[in-house]
Amino acid sequence: MLIVWLAVLAAIAIGLSIGPVSISMGNLSATDKEILFNLRLPRVLSAFLVGGGLALAGAIFQGLFRNPLADSYLLGVSSGASLGAAAAIVFRLASPVANFAAISFFAFIGSLAALALVFYFGQRNGAFSIFRLLLSGLGVGLFLSSLVAIFMLMAGEELKALIFFFLGGFSSSSWDTTWVSLACIPLAVVIACYFAPELNVLLLGEETAQSSGVRTGRVQLIYAVLAALLTSISVSIAGLIGFVGLIVPHMIRLLFGVDHRVLFPLTFFAGGIFLVLCDSAARTVIAPAELPVGIVTSLVGVPIFLFLVRKETGDYGF
C-alpha cells in the first residue's frame, strides 16, 4: 500500500504544479497561494474522487453483471444522472451553483431509473449477456441523452450549465462540491469493501451464493445503489466522463486478480490517479484554453474498449 499512496501523492503533486500559471512550490507568493489552495487543490481533489468513484462504480457493475464490459457510461447510468441533474436545473428545482446537494439528489434518482431500465431490457430468464447489456445500455443512454438535448433547447440562462454536463470537466470545481464528495465517496468505498467477500461468493453463481448463506438480493441491491450514488455524485461534479469505469477496473483485474477485497480499493486509487493525470493533460495541451477532460478519457478509453470487445468476442462485433 505504500507504493499506492506514493503514486497518489505524486499524481496530486503533478496536478497542483501543472497549469497555465507556473508555480514554484519553494517560493509561494500571495497570488500563488490563492491559485494553489482555492483553485487547483479543490480541482485536483475533485478529479481524484470522481475518478476513483467512477472506477469503483465500473468495478461494481462488472462484478454484479459478471461482465468486463459493463460500466456506468456504457450502461446509460451516467446519462440517467445527467438527465436528473438537467431536469433539476431546467425546471429550477436546484441552482447549478448554489445547490449542489439537490442536483446530486436528482442525478441519483435519474441514475437509479436508468439502471432499472437496463436491468429490465438487458436480461432474459434471469441471465445477462454482453450483447443485451451493451445494446440495452446504448439504447437507454441514447434515449436519455436525447431528453437532455430537449432540455437544452428549452433552457435559457441554464444552457451553459447543461452544456457542461455533456462535455465533462472540473473548471467549476470548488470547495463546496469537494466537501460533499469527500463526505460521500470515501464512505461508499468503505461499504463496497465491507461487502466484497459476499460479492466474491456471488461470482460463483446465485445458487451457490445462497447455499453459502449469502443474501444475494440484498447484496445486489446494496451494490446497485452504491454504484448509482457514485455515478450521480461524479456527474454532478464533473458532467459526463466516459470510459474511466471501464478501463481502470479491467486493468487492475488483469494485474491483481478478481478478489474484490483487493480489486475495489486498488481500483478506487487507480481511477483517481488516472483522472487527475487526464485533467492535468486537459489543462495543458492547448493552454491557456483547456480541453474537456471527457475528450481525453475517450481518446484513451475507446482504443482499449475496442481491444476488450475483440478479446471478449474474438471479432469486432457480436
Coordinates of C-alpha atoms in Angstrom, one line a residue:
M1 CA 0.0 0.0 0.0
L2 CA 3.0 2.3 0.5
I3 CA 3.6 2.3 -3.3
V4 CA -0.1 3.1 -3.9
W5 CA 0.0 6.1 -1.5
L6 CA 3.2 7.4 -3.1
A7 CA 1.6 7.1 -6.5
V8 CA -1.4 9.1 -5.2
L9 CA 0.8 11.8 -3.8
A10 CA 2.8 12.0 -7.0
A11 CA -0.3 12.4 -9.1
I12 CA -1.7 15.1 -6.8
A13 CA 1.7 16.9 -6.9
I14 CA 1.6 16.8 -10.7
G15 CA -1.9 18.1 -10.7
L16 CA -1.1 21.0 -8.4
S17 CA 2.1 22.1 -10.2
I18 CA 0.8 21.9 -13.8
G19 CA -1.3 24.7 -15.3
P20 CA -1.3 27.9 -17.4
V21 CA 0.5 29.7 -14.5
S22 CA 3.8 28.2 -13.4
I23 CA 4.0 27.9 -9.6
S24 CA 7.2 27.3 -7.7
M25 CA 6.4 25.3 -4.5
G26 CA 9.5 26.6 -2.7
N27 CA 8.6 30.3 -3.0
L28 CA 4.9 30.9 -3.0
S29 CA 3.6 34.5 -3.4
A30 CA 0.1 35.6 -2.3
T31 CA -1.2 35.0 -5.8
D32 CA 0.4 31.6 -6.0
K33 CA -1.3 30.6 -2.7
E34 CA -4.7 31.8 -4.0
I35 CA -4.3 29.8 -7.2
L36 CA -2.9 26.7 -5.4
F37 CA -5.3 26.4 -2.4
N38 CA -8.6 27.9 -3.8
L39 CA -8.4 26.8 -7.5
R40 CA -6.1 23.9 -8.1
L41 CA -6.4 21.9 -4.8
P42 CA -10.2 21.6 -4.9
R43 CA -10.0 20.8 -8.6
V44 CA -7.3 18.1 -8.1
L45 CA -9.1 16.5 -5.1
S46 CA -12.4 16.6 -7.1
A47 CA -10.7 14.9 -10.0
F48 CA -9.2 12.2 -7.8
L49 CA -12.5 11.5 -6.0
V50 CA -14.6 11.5 -9.2
G51 CA -12.0 9.2 -11.0
G52 CA -12.0 6.9 -8.1
G53 CA -15.8 6.9 -7.8
L54 CA -16.3 6.2 -11.5
A55 CA -13.7 3.5 -11.5
L56 CA -15.3 1.8 -8.4
A57 CA -18.8 2.1 -9.9
G58 CA -17.4 0.3 -13.0
A59 CA -15.9 -2.4 -10.9
I60 CA -19.2 -2.9 -9.1
F61 CA -21.2 -3.1 -12.3
Q62 CA -18.6 -5.6 -13.8
G63 CA -18.9 -7.7 -10.6
L64 CA -22.7 -7.6 -10.5
F65 CA -23.2 -8.4 -14.2
R66 CA -20.1 -10.7 -14.2
N67 CA -19.2 -8.8 -17.4
P68 CA -15.9 -7.0 -18.0
L69 CA -17.5 -4.6 -20.5
A70 CA -20.0 -3.1 -18.0
D71 CA -19.6 0.4 -16.7
S72 CA -21.9 3.3 -15.8
Y73 CA -21.2 5.2 -19.0
L74 CA -21.8 2.3 -21.4
L75 CA -24.8 1.1 -19.4
G76 CA -26.5 4.5 -19.7
V77 CA -26.4 5.2 -15.9
S78 CA -24.3 8.3 -16.4
S79 CA -26.8 9.6 -18.9
G80 CA -29.6 9.0 -16.4
A81 CA -27.7 11.0 -13.8
S82 CA -27.2 13.8 -16.4
L83 CA -31.0 13.8 -17.2
G84 CA -31.8 14.1 -13.5
A85 CA -29.4 16.9 -13.0
A86 CA -30.6 18.6 -16.2
A87 CA -34.2 18.4 -15.2
A88 CA -33.4 19.9 -11.8
I89 CA -31.7 22.8 -13.5
V90 CA -34.2 23.5 -16.3
F91 CA -37.2 23.3 -14.0
R92 CA -35.3 25.4 -11.4
L93 CA -35.6 22.8 -8.7
A94 CA -32.0 23.5 -7.9
S95 CA -29.4 26.1 -8.7
P96 CA -26.4 24.8 -10.7
V97 CA -24.1 26.9 -8.5
A98 CA -25.7 27.2 -5.0
N99 CA -27.5 23.8 -4.6
F100 CA -25.1 21.1 -5.4
A101 CA -26.6 18.6 -3.0
A102 CA -30.1 19.0 -4.6
I103 CA -28.6 18.4 -8.1
S104 CA -26.8 15.3 -6.8
F105 CA -30.2 14.0 -5.4
F106 CA -31.9 14.4 -8.7
A107 CA -28.9 12.9 -10.5
F108 CA -29.1 9.9 -8.1
I109 CA -32.8 9.4 -8.9
G110 CA -32.0 9.6 -12.7
S111 CA -29.2 7.1 -12.4
L112 CA -31.4 4.6 -10.5
A113 CA -34.1 4.9 -13.1
A114 CA -31.6 4.3 -15.9
L115 CA -30.2 1.3 -14.1
A116 CA -33.6 -0.2 -13.6
L117 CA -34.3 0.1 -17.4
V118 CA -31.0 -1.5 -18.3
F119 CA -31.8 -4.4 -15.8
Y120 CA -35.2 -4.8 -17.4
F121 CA -34.2 -4.8 -21.0
G122 CA -30.7 -6.4 -20.6
Q123 CA -31.8 -9.7 -19.1
R124 CA -33.7 -12.7 -20.3
N125 CA -34.7 -15.6 -18.0
G126 CA -32.6 -14.0 -15.2
A127 CA -29.4 -14.1 -17.3
F128 CA -27.4 -11.3 -18.8
S129 CA -25.3 -11.4 -22.0
I130 CA -22.8 -8.9 -23.4
F131 CA -25.0 -8.4 -26.4
R132 CA -28.1 -7.5 -24.5
L133 CA -26.3 -5.4 -21.9
L134 CA -24.4 -3.3 -24.3
L135 CA -27.4 -2.8 -26.6
S136 CA -29.8 -2.0 -23.8
G137 CA -27.3 0.3 -22.2
L138 CA -26.6 2.0 -25.6
G139 CA -30.3 2.4 -26.2
V140 CA -31.1 3.7 -22.8
G141 CA -28.2 6.1 -22.9
L142 CA -29.1 7.5 -26.3
F143 CA -32.7 7.9 -25.3
L144 CA -31.9 9.8 -22.1
S145 CA -29.2 11.9 -23.9
S146 CA -32.0 12.9 -26.4
L147 CA -34.1 14.0 -23.5
V148 CA -31.2 16.1 -22.2
A149 CA -30.9 17.6 -25.6
I150 CA -34.6 18.6 -25.5
F151 CA -33.9 20.2 -22.1
M152 CA -31.1 22.2 -23.7
L153 CA -33.5 23.5 -26.3
M154 CA -35.9 24.5 -23.5
A155 CA -33.1 26.2 -21.4
G156 CA -32.4 29.9 -21.3
E157 CA -29.7 31.1 -19.0
E158 CA -29.3 27.5 -17.8
L159 CA -27.8 26.4 -21.2
K160 CA -24.2 26.8 -20.1
A161 CA -24.7 24.5 -17.1
L162 CA -26.3 21.9 -19.4
I163 CA -23.5 22.0 -21.9
F164 CA -21.1 21.4 -19.0
F165 CA -22.9 18.0 -18.3
F166 CA -22.2 16.9 -21.9
L167 CA -18.6 17.9 -22.1
G168 CA -17.3 16.9 -18.7
G169 CA -14.7 18.8 -16.8
F170 CA -13.6 20.3 -13.5
S171 CA -13.4 24.0 -14.3
S172 CA -16.3 24.7 -12.0
S173 CA -14.9 22.7 -9.1
S174 CA -15.0 24.5 -5.7
W175 CA -14.5 23.6 -2.1
D176 CA -18.3 23.3 -1.7
T177 CA -18.5 20.4 -4.1
T178 CA -15.3 18.9 -2.9
W179 CA -16.5 18.7 0.7
V180 CA -19.7 16.9 -0.4
S181 CA -17.7 14.4 -2.4
L182 CA -15.2 13.9 0.5
A183 CA -18.2 13.1 2.8
C184 CA -19.9 10.6 0.4
I185 CA -17.4 8.9 -1.9
P186 CA -15.0 7.5 0.7
L187 CA -18.0 6.2 2.7
A188 CA -19.2 4.4 -0.4
V189 CA -15.7 2.9 -0.8
V190 CA -15.8 1.5 2.7
I191 CA -19.2 0.0 2.3
A192 CA -18.2 -1.6 -1.1
C193 CA -15.1 -3.1 0.5
Y194 CA -17.2 -4.4 3.5
F195 CA -19.5 -6.5 1.3
A196 CA -16.7 -7.6 -1.1
P197 CA -16.4 -11.1 0.3
E198 CA -20.1 -11.7 -0.4
L199 CA -19.7 -10.4 -3.9
N200 CA -16.8 -12.8 -4.4
V201 CA -19.1 -15.7 -3.5
L202 CA -21.8 -14.3 -5.8
L203 CA -19.4 -14.6 -8.7
L204 CA -19.8 -18.4 -8.3
G205 CA -23.5 -18.1 -9.2
E206 CA -26.6 -17.2 -7.3
E207 CA -27.5 -20.7 -6.3
T208 CA -24.0 -21.3 -4.8
A209 CA -24.1 -18.0 -3.0
Q210 CA -27.5 -18.7 -1.5
S211 CA -26.4 -22.1 -0.3
S212 CA -23.4 -20.4 1.3
G213 CA -25.7 -18.1 3.3
V214 CA -25.3 -15.0 1.1
R215 CA -28.4 -12.9 0.8
T216 CA -28.0 -12.3 -2.9
G217 CA -30.8 -9.9 -3.3
R218 CA -29.6 -7.6 -0.5
V219 CA -26.0 -7.7 -1.8
Q220 CA -27.2 -6.8 -5.4
L221 CA -29.4 -4.0 -4.2
I222 CA -26.7 -2.5 -2.0
Y223 CA -24.1 -2.5 -4.8
A224 CA -26.6 -1.2 -7.3
V225 CA -27.4 1.8 -5.0
L226 CA -23.7 2.4 -4.3
A227 CA -22.8 2.4 -8.0
A228 CA -25.7 4.8 -8.8
L229 CA -24.7 7.0 -5.9
L230 CA -21.1 7.2 -7.0
T231 CA -22.2 7.9 -10.6
S232 CA -24.6 10.6 -9.6
I233 CA -22.1 12.5 -7.4
S234 CA -19.5 12.2 -10.1
V235 CA -21.8 13.5 -12.8
S236 CA -22.9 16.4 -10.5
I237 CA -19.3 17.5 -10.1
A238 CA -17.8 16.9 -13.5
G239 CA -20.5 16.0 -16.0
L240 CA -20.3 13.1 -18.4
I241 CA -16.9 11.4 -18.3
G242 CA -16.7 8.1 -20.1
F243 CA -14.5 5.0 -20.0
V244 CA -12.9 5.5 -16.6
G245 CA -15.2 2.9 -15.1
L246 CA -14.4 0.5 -18.0
I247 CA -10.6 0.5 -18.5
V248 CA -9.3 1.1 -14.9
P249 CA -11.1 -1.9 -13.2
H250 CA -10.2 -4.1 -16.1
M251 CA -6.5 -3.3 -15.9
I252 CA -6.5 -3.7 -12.1
R253 CA -8.2 -7.1 -12.5
L254 CA -5.6 -8.2 -15.1
L255 CA -2.8 -7.3 -12.7
F256 CA -4.2 -8.3 -9.3
G257 CA -7.0 -10.8 -9.9
V258 CA -10.7 -10.9 -9.3
D259 CA -10.8 -10.8 -5.5
H260 CA -13.0 -7.7 -4.8
R261 CA -11.4 -7.2 -1.4
V262 CA -8.2 -6.2 -3.3
L263 CA -9.9 -5.0 -6.5
F264 CA -12.1 -2.4 -5.0
P265 CA -9.6 -0.2 -3.1
L266 CA -6.9 -0.5 -5.8
T267 CA -9.4 0.4 -8.5
F268 CA -10.5 3.5 -6.5
F269 CA -6.9 4.7 -6.1
A270 CA -6.0 3.9 -9.7
G271 CA -9.1 5.6 -11.1
G272 CA -8.3 8.7 -9.0
I273 CA -4.7 8.8 -10.3
F274 CA -5.9 8.2 -13.9
L275 CA -8.4 11.1 -13.9
V276 CA -6.0 13.5 -12.1
L277 CA -3.4 12.9 -14.9
C278 CA -6.1 13.2 -17.6
D279 CA -7.3 16.5 -16.2
S280 CA -3.7 17.8 -16.0
A281 CA -3.3 16.9 -19.6
A282 CA -6.6 18.6 -20.5
R283 CA -5.4 21.8 -18.8
T284 CA -2.0 21.9 -20.6
V285 CA -2.4 20.5 -24.1
I286 CA -4.0 23.7 -25.6
A287 CA -3.1 26.1 -22.7
P288 CA -4.3 28.7 -21.8
A289 CA -7.5 27.2 -23.0
E290 CA -8.4 23.7 -21.8
L291 CA -9.9 20.5 -23.3
P292 CA -12.9 18.9 -21.7
V293 CA -11.5 16.0 -19.7
G294 CA -14.1 13.7 -21.2
I295 CA -12.4 14.1 -24.5
V296 CA -9.1 13.0 -23.0
T297 CA -10.6 9.9 -21.3
S298 CA -12.4 9.0 -24.5
L299 CA -9.2 9.2 -26.6
V300 CA -7.6 6.8 -24.1
G301 CA -10.6 4.7 -23.5
V302 CA -12.0 4.0 -26.9
P303 CA -9.0 2.0 -28.3
I304 CA -8.9 0.0 -25.0
F305 CA -12.6 -0.7 -25.3
L306 CA -12.3 -2.0 -28.8
F307 CA -9.5 -4.2 -27.7
L308 CA -11.6 -5.6 -24.9
V309 CA -14.5 -6.2 -27.3
R310 CA -12.2 -8.1 -29.7
K311 CA -10.7 -10.1 -26.8
E312 CA -14.1 -10.9 -25.4
T313 CA -15.8 -11.9 -28.7
G314 CA -12.9 -12.8 -31.0
D315 CA -14.1 -10.3 -33.5
Y316 CA -15.2 -6.6 -33.8
G317 CA -18.8 -7.5 -33.3
F318 CA -21.2 -9.8 -31.6

